[in-house]
Short mmCIF file of C-alpha atoms in Angstrom, two decimals:
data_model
loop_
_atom_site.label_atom_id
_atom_site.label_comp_id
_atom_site.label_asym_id
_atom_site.label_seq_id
_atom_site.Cartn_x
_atom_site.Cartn_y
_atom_site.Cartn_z
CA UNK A 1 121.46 4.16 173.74
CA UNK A 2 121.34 4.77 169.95
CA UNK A 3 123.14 6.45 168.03
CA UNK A 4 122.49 10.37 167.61
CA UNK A 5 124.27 12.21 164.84
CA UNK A 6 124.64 15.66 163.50
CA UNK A 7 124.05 13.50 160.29
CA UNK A 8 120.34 12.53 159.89
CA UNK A 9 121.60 9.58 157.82
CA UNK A 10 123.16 7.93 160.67
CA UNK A 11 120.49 8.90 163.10
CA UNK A 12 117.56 7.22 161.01
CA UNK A 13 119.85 3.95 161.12
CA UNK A 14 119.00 3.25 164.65
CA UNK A 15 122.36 2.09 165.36
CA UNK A 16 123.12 0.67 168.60
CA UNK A 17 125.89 2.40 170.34
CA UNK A 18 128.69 -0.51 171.25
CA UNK A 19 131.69 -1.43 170.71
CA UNK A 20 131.81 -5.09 169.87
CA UNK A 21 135.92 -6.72 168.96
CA UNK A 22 136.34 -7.71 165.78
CA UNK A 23 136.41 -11.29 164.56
CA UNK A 24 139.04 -12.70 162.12
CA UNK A 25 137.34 -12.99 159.33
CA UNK A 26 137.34 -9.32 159.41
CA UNK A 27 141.37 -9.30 159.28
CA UNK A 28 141.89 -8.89 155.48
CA UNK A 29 144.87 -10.00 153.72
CA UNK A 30 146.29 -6.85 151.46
CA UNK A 31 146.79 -6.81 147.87
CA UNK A 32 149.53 -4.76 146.10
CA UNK A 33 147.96 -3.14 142.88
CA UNK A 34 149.53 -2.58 139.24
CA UNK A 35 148.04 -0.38 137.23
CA UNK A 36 148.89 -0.33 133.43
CA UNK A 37 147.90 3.03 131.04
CA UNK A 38 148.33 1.69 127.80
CA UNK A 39 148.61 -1.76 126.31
CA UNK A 40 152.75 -2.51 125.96
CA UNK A 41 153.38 -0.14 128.95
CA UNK A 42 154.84 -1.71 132.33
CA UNK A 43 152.38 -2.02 134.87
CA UNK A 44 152.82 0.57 137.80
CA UNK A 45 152.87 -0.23 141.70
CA UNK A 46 149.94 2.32 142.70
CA UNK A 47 149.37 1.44 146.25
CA UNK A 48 147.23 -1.37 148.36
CA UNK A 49 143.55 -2.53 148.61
CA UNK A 50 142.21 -4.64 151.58
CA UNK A 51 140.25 -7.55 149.88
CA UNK A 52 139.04 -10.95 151.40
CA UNK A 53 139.89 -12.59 147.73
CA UNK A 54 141.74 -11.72 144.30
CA UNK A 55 138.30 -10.86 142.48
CA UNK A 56 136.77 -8.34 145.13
CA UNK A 57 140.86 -6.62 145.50
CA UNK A 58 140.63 -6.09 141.57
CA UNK A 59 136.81 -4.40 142.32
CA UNK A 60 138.07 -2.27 144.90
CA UNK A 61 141.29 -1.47 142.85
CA UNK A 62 139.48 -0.06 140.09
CA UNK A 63 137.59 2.63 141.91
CA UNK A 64 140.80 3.25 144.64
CA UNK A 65 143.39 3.40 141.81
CA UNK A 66 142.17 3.70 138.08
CA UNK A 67 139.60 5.98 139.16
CA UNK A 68 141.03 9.17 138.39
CA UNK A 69 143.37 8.25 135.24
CA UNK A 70 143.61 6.36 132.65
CA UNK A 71 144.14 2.58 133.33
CA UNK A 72 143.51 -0.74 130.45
CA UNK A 73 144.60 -3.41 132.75
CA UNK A 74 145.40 -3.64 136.50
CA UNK A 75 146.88 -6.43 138.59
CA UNK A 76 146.73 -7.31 142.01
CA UNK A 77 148.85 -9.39 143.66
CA UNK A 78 148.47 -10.38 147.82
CA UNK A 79 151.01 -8.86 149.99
CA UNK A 80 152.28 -11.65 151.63
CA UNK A 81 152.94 -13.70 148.17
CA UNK A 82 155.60 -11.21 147.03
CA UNK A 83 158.91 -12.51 148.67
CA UNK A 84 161.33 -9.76 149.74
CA UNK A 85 164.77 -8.74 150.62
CA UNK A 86 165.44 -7.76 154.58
CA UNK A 87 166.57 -4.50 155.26
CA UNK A 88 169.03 -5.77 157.68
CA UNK A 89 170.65 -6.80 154.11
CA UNK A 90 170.16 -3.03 153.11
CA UNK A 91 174.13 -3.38 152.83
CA UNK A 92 174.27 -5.46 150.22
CA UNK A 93 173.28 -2.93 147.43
CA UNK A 94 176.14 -0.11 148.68
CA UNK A 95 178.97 -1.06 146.28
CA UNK A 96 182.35 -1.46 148.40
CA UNK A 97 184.20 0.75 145.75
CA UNK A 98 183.67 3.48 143.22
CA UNK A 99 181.60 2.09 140.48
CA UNK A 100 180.09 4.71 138.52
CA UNK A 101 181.01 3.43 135.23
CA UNK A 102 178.33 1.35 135.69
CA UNK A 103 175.60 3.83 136.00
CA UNK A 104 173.90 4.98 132.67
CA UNK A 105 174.89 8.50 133.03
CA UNK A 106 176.54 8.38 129.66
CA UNK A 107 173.67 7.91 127.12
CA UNK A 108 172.40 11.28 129.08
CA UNK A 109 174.83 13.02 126.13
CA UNK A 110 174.22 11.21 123.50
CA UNK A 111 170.97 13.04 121.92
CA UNK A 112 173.30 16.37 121.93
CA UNK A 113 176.49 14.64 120.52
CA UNK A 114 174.28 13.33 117.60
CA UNK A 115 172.56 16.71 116.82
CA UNK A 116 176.62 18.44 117.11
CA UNK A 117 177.93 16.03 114.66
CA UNK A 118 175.31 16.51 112.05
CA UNK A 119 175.77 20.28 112.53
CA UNK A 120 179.00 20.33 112.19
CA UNK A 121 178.75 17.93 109.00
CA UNK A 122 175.93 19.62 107.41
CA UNK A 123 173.86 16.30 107.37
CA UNK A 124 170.29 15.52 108.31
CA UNK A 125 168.60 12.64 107.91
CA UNK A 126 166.52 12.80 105.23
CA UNK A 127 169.10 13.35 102.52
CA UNK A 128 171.22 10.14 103.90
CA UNK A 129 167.97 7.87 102.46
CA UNK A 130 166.01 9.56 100.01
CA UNK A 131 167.47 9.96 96.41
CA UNK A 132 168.91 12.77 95.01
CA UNK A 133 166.30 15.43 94.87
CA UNK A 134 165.43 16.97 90.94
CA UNK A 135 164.42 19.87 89.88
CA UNK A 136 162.09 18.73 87.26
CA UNK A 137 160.34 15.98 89.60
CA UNK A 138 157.02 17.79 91.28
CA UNK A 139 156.23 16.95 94.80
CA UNK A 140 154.10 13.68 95.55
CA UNK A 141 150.74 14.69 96.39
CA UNK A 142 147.79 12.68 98.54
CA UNK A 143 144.58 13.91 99.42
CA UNK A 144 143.74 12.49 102.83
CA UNK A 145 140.20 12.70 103.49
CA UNK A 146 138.90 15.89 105.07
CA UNK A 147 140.64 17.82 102.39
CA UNK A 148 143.85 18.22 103.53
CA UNK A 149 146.39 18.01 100.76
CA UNK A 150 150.15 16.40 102.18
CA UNK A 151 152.83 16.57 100.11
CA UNK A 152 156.03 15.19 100.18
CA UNK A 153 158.65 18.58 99.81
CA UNK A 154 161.79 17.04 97.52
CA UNK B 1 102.95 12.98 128.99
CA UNK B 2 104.03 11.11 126.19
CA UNK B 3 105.56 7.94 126.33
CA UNK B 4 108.89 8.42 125.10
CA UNK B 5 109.17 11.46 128.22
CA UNK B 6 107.51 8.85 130.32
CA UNK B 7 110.12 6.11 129.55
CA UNK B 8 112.82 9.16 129.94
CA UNK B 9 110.98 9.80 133.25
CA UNK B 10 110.94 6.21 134.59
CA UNK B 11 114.91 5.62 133.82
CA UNK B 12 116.08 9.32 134.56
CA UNK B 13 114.25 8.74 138.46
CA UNK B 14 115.17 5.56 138.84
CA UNK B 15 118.77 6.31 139.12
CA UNK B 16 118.20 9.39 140.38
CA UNK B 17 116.82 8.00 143.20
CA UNK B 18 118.81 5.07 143.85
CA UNK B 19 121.91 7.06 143.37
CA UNK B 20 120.93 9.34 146.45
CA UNK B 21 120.22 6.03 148.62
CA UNK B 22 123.27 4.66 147.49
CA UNK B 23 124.90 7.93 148.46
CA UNK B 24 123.35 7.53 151.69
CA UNK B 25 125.99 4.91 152.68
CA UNK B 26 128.86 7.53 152.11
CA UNK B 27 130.81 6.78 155.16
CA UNK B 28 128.83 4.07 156.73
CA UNK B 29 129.63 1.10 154.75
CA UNK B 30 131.40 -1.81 156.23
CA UNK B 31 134.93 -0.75 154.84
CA UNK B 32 137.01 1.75 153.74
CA UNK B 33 137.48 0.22 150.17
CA UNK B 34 134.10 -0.41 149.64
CA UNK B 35 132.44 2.63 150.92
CA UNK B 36 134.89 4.56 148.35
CA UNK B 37 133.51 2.23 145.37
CA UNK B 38 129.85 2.08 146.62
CA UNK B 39 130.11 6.55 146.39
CA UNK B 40 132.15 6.75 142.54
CA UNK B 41 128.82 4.25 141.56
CA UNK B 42 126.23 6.72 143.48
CA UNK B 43 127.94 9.95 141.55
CA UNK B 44 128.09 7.87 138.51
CA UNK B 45 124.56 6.79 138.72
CA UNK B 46 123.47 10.71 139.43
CA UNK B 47 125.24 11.19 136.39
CA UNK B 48 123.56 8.89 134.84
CA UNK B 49 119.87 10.52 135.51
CA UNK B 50 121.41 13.87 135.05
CA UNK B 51 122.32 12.39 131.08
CA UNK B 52 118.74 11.04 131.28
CA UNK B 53 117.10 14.61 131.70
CA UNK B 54 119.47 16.22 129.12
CA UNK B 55 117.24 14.43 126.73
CA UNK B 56 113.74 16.46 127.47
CA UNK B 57 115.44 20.28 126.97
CA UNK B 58 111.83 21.09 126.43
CA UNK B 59 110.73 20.27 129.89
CA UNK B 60 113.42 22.33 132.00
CA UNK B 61 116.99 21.68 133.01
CA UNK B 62 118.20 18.56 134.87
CA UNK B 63 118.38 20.55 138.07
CA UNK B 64 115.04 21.58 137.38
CA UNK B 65 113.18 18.53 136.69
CA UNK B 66 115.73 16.60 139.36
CA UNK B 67 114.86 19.33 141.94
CA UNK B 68 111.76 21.21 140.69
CA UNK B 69 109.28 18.03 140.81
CA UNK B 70 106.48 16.92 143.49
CA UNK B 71 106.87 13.31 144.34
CA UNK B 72 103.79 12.02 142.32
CA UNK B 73 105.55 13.54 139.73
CA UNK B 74 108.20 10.97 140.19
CA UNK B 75 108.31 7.72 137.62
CA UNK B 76 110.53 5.64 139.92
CA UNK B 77 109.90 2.06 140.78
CA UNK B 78 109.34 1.88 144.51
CA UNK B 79 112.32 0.03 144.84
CA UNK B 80 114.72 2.65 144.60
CA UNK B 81 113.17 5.16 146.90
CA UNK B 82 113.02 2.70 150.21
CA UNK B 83 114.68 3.77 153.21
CA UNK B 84 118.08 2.19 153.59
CA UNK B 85 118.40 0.11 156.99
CA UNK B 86 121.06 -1.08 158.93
CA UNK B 87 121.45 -4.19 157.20
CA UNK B 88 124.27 -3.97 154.02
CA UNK B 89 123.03 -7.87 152.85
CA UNK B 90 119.55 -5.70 151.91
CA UNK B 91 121.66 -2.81 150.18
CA UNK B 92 123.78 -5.39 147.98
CA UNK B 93 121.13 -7.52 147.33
CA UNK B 94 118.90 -4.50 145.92
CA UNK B 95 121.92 -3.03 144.09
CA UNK B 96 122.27 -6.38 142.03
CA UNK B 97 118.79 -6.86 141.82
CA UNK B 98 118.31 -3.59 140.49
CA UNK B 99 121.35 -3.40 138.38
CA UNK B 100 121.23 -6.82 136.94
CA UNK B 101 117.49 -4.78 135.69
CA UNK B 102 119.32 -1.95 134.38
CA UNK B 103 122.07 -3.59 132.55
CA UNK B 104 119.00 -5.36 130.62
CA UNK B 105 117.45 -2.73 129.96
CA UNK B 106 120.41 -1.03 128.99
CA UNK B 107 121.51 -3.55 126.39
CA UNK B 108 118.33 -3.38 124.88
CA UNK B 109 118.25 0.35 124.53
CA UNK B 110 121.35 0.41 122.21
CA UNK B 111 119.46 -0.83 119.67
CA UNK B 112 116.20 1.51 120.21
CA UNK B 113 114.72 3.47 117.74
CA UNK B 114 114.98 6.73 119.47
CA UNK B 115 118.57 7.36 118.35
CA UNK B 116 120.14 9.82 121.19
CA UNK B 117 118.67 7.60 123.68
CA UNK B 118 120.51 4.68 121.64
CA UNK B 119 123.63 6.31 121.84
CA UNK B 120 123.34 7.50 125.64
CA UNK B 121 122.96 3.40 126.59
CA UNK B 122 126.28 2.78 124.86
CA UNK B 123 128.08 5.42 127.35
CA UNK B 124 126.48 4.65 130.32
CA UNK B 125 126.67 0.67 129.30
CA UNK B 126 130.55 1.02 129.71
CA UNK B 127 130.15 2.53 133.20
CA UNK B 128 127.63 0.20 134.42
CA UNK B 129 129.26 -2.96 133.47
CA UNK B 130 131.48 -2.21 136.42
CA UNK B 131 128.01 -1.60 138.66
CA UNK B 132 127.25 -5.05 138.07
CA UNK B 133 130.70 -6.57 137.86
CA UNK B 134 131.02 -5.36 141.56
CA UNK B 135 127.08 -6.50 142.29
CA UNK B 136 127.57 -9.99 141.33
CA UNK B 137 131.15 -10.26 142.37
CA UNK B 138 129.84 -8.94 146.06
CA UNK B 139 127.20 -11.27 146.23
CA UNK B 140 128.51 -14.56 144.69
CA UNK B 141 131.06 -14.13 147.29
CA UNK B 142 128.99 -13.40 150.09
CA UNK B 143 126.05 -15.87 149.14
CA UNK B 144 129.30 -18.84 148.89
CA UNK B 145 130.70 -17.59 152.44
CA UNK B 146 128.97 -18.29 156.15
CA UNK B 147 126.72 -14.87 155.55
CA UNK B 148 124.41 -16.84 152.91
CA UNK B 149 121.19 -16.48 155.05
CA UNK B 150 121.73 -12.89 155.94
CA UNK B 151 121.94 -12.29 151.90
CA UNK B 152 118.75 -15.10 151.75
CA UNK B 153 116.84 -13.25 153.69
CA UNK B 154 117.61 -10.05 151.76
CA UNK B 155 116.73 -11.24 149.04
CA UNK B 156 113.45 -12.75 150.61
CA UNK B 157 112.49 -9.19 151.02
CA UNK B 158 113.79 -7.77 148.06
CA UNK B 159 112.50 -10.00 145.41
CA UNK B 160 109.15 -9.14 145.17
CA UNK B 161 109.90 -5.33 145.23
CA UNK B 162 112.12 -5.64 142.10
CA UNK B 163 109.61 -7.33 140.09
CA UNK B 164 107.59 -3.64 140.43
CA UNK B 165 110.61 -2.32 138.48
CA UNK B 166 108.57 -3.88 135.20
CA UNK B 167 105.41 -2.51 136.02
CA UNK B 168 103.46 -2.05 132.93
CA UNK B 169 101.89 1.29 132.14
CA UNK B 170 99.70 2.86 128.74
CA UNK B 171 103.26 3.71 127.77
CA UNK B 172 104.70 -0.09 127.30
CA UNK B 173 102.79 -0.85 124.79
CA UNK B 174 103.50 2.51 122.51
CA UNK B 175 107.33 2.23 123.50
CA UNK B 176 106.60 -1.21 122.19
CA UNK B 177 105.20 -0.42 118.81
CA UNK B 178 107.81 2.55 117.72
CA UNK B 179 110.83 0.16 118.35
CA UNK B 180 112.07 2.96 121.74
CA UNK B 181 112.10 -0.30 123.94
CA UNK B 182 111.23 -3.98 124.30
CA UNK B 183 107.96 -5.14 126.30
CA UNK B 184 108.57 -5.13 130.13
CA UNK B 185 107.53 -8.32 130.34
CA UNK B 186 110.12 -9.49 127.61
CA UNK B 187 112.67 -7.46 129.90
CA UNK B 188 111.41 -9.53 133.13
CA UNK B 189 112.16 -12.98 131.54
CA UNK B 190 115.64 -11.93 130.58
CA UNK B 191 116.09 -10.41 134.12
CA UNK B 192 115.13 -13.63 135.84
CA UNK B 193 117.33 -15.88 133.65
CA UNK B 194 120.35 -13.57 134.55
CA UNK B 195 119.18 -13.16 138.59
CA UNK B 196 118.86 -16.94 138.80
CA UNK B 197 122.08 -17.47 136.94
CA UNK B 198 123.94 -15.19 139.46
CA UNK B 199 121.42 -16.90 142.57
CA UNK B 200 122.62 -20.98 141.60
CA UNK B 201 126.50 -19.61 141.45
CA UNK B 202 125.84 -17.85 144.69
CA UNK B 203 123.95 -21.11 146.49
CA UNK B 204 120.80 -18.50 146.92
CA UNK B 205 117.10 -19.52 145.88
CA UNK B 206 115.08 -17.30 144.41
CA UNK B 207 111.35 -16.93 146.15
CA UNK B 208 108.39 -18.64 144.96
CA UNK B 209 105.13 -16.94 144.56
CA UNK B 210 106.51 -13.62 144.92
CA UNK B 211 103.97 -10.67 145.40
CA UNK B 212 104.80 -7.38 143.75
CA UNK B 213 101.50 -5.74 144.27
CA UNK B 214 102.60 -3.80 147.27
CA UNK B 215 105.53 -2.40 145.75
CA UNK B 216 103.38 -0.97 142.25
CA UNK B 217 102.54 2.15 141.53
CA UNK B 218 105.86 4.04 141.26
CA UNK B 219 105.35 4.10 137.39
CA UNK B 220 102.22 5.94 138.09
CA UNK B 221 103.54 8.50 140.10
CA UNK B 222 102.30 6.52 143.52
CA UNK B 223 104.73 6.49 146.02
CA UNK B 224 105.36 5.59 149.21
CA UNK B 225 106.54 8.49 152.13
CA UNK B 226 110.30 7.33 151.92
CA UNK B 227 110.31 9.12 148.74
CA UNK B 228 108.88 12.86 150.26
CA UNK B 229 111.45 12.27 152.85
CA UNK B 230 114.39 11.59 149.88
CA UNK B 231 113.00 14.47 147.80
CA UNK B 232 112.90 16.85 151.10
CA UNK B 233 116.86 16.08 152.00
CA UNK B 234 117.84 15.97 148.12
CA UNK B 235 116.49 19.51 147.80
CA UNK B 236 117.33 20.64 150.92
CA UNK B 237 120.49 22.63 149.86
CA UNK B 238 118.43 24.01 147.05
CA UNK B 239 115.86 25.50 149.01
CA UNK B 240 117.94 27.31 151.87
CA UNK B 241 118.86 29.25 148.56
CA UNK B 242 117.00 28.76 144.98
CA UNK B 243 118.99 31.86 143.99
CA UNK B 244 122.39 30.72 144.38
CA UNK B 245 124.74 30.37 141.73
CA UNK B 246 126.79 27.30 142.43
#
C-alpha cells in the first residue's frame, strides 16, 4: 500500500505506508535557547529546540526563535547540562517569617518623591549645573546637517 | 531579450523555482525543527525571485511574470525544477549545492555594474548567509555521521546537474563585457573550490568526469516536464480565479 493523500505532494512521494520504531539515534537531546535583542541586554530563555549537536540547535534556534523579532546573539545550552533545584525543595524559597523589607517595593516611590521635592522647592535640574543664565549672552547655535538649527535656550 | 533581463530571468526563476520545491517539503521533512527552517528559507527564497522581478517593471508585475509565463519561457537551471523524491540526503545535498552557487554568485553581484541589482545582492546576501550556514552545517554533519553514503550517493546524482547551473548562453559574454556579472566559468571555479572545501570537511568526494549535458538547456528556455507540472500546481490557485483580489 502507498500512501494516498488529499495532498498531491505526498501522493507523488510514493511513500510506503508502515510504521517502522524508531532507533536511538533519533532520540535528540534538547537545547534550552537564549535569545539576546541588543548587544549589553541579558539574554532571554525563549523556549527549546531538538538538535543532535550545539551547531545544528543554534540553526534551528534561529528560525524557531529569532524568527519573528529582533535577535543579535542567541545561545543554546543542552537541557540536561543545566543543573537544577528539586521541587520537593520548593520549600526552601517560602521565608518562615514576614520579610517584606526585603522586597524592592520601596524604590517603586522614589521617581514621584524626587519630582514632589523639586516641586515643592522650585528646582529643576538644569539650573543646579549650568551657570547663571544672562541676559546679554545669545543662545549657542549649531547647524546639524539637514538644516536643522539646535540651540541651546539660556 | 536582452541580457541584463536574461540574467534577471535566470536568477529571478531559479529561486523561484527552487523555493516552490523547497516548499514542497512543508510538513514532510524529517523533524519538526527542521521542516519549520527548511519553509522560512522557501518563503525567503520566493521573496527573493519576487525582489528579482521588481527589477523589469517594464515587463509586468512579479505575479505576472512569476505566474503569467509558459515554461520555455522559464530561465531556470534544470536543477531547481526536478521533482523532489523521497530521499532528504538528495534535497540537502541540492540545497548546498545550489546555494553554495548562489552565495557566489551573490558576492559577486555586489560589486556589478548594474547598480539596483548591486544593491538587491547586499539584502538578500544577509538572508542567504543563513541558507548556507544551515546547508553546510546539515551536511558536514551528516557526511561525518553513519549516513555518509546516503549523502555520497546524493551527491553522485546531484553533481553533474549543478554544473548546468553555469551554462553559458549569448548573454555571458555581454554580462561579461558591461561589468553586470563575472564569466560563468570564473563563477564555476570559485564554486568548486568552496563545494570541495565543504566535501573534504564532510569526508565526501566529489565525482570525477561528471556529465552535465543532460541537465543543459534550462538557460535556453528547455526544460524538462517536472517543470509544466511545478508551473501547473504554482498557478493553480491563480487560475480557479485570475480575477480575484487577494
Amino acid at each position: 500500500m502507498k500512501i494516498q493523500s488529499l495532498d498531491p505532494r505526498v501522493s507523488r512521494l510514493d511513500l510506503p505506508e508502515l510504521h517502522r520504531p524508531q532507533s536511538e539515534s533519533e532520540q535528540w537531546d534538547t537545547y534550552e535557547v537564549f535569545h539576546q535583542q541588543a548587544r549589553g541586554e541579558q539574554h532571554r530563555h525563549v523556549g527549546v529546540v531538538h538538535a543532535p549537536d550545539p551547531e545544528t540547535a543554534v540553526l534551528f534556534a534561529k528560525e524557531q526563535y529569532a524568527r519573528r523579532s529582533r535577535c543579535v546573539n542567541l545561545w543554546v545550552v543542552r537541557t540536561a547540562d543545566v543543573f537544577v533545584t528539586d521541587y520537593a525543595d520548593a520549600d526552601m524559597f517560602e521565608p518562615a517569617f514576614d520579610k517584606n523589607y526585603r522586597e524592592s517595593f520601596g524604590y517603586k516611590n522614589t521617581r514621584a518623591l524626587v519630582d514632589k521635592f523639586k516641586a515643592e522647592n522650585g528646582a529643576n535640574d538644569d539650573s543646579n549645573t549650568s551657570p547663571p543664565p544672562s541676559s546679554s549672552e545669545t543662545p549657542k547655535r549649531t547647524k546639524i546637517a539637514g538644516g536643522v538649527v539646535v540651540g541651546k535656550k539660556s | 531579450m536582452n541580457a541584463v533581463h536574461e540574467l534577471l530571468f535566470r536568477l529571478a526563476d531559479d529561486d523561484l523555482v527552487a523555493g516552490h520545491r523547497a516548499s514542497e517539503w512543508t510538513g514532510l521533512a524529517p523533524i519538526l525543527e527542521e521542516d519549520i527552517a527548511g519553509a522560512s528559507m522557501a518563503q525567503d527564497q520566493i521573496g527573493h525571485a519576487q525582489s528579482y522581478y521588481e527589477l523589469m517593471p517594464e515587463l509586468g508585475t512579479p505575479d505576472a511574470l512569476a505566474f503569467g509565463r509558459k515554461a520555455t519561457e522559464f530561465r531556470n537551471a534544470r536543477m531547481v525544477e526536478y521533482a523532489n523524491t523521497e530521499d532528504y540526503a538528495l534535497r540537502l545535498v541540492r540545497h548546498w549545492l545550489y546555494d553554495t552557487a548562489k552565495a557566489v554568485r551573490l558576492k559577486h553581484l555586489t560589486r556589478s555594474s548594474h547598480e539596483a541589482l548591486a544593491r538587491l545582492a547586499v539584502r538578500i546576501g544577509r538572508e542567504h548567509k543563513y541558507h548556507l550556514a544551515h546547508a553546510e552545517t546539515m551536511i558536514t554533519k551528516l557526511g561525518q555521521s553513519p549516513a555518509n553514503e546516503r549523502i555520497q550517493t546524493a551527491l553522485n546524482q546531484a553533481f553533474a546537474e549543478a554544473l548546468a547551473l553555469f551554462e553559458i548562453t549569448p548573454a555571458t559574454e555581454a554580462l561579461v563585457q558591461t561589468g553586470v556579472m563575472p564569466h560563468e566559468n570564473d563563477l564555476k571555479n570559485e564554486w568548486l573550490e568552496n563545494v570541495g572545501a565543504t566535501a573534504r570537511k564532510a569526508g565526501l568526494v566529489l565525482p570525477e568526469n561528471p556529465d552535465p549535458t543532460p541537465h543543459l538547456g534550462g538557460r535556453f528556455g528547455h526544460h524538462s516536464e517536472d517543470l509544466e507540472q511545478l508551473i501547473d500546481e504554482m498557478t493553480e490557485v491563480l487560475r480557479s480565479d485570475p480575477q480575484a483580489v487577494w
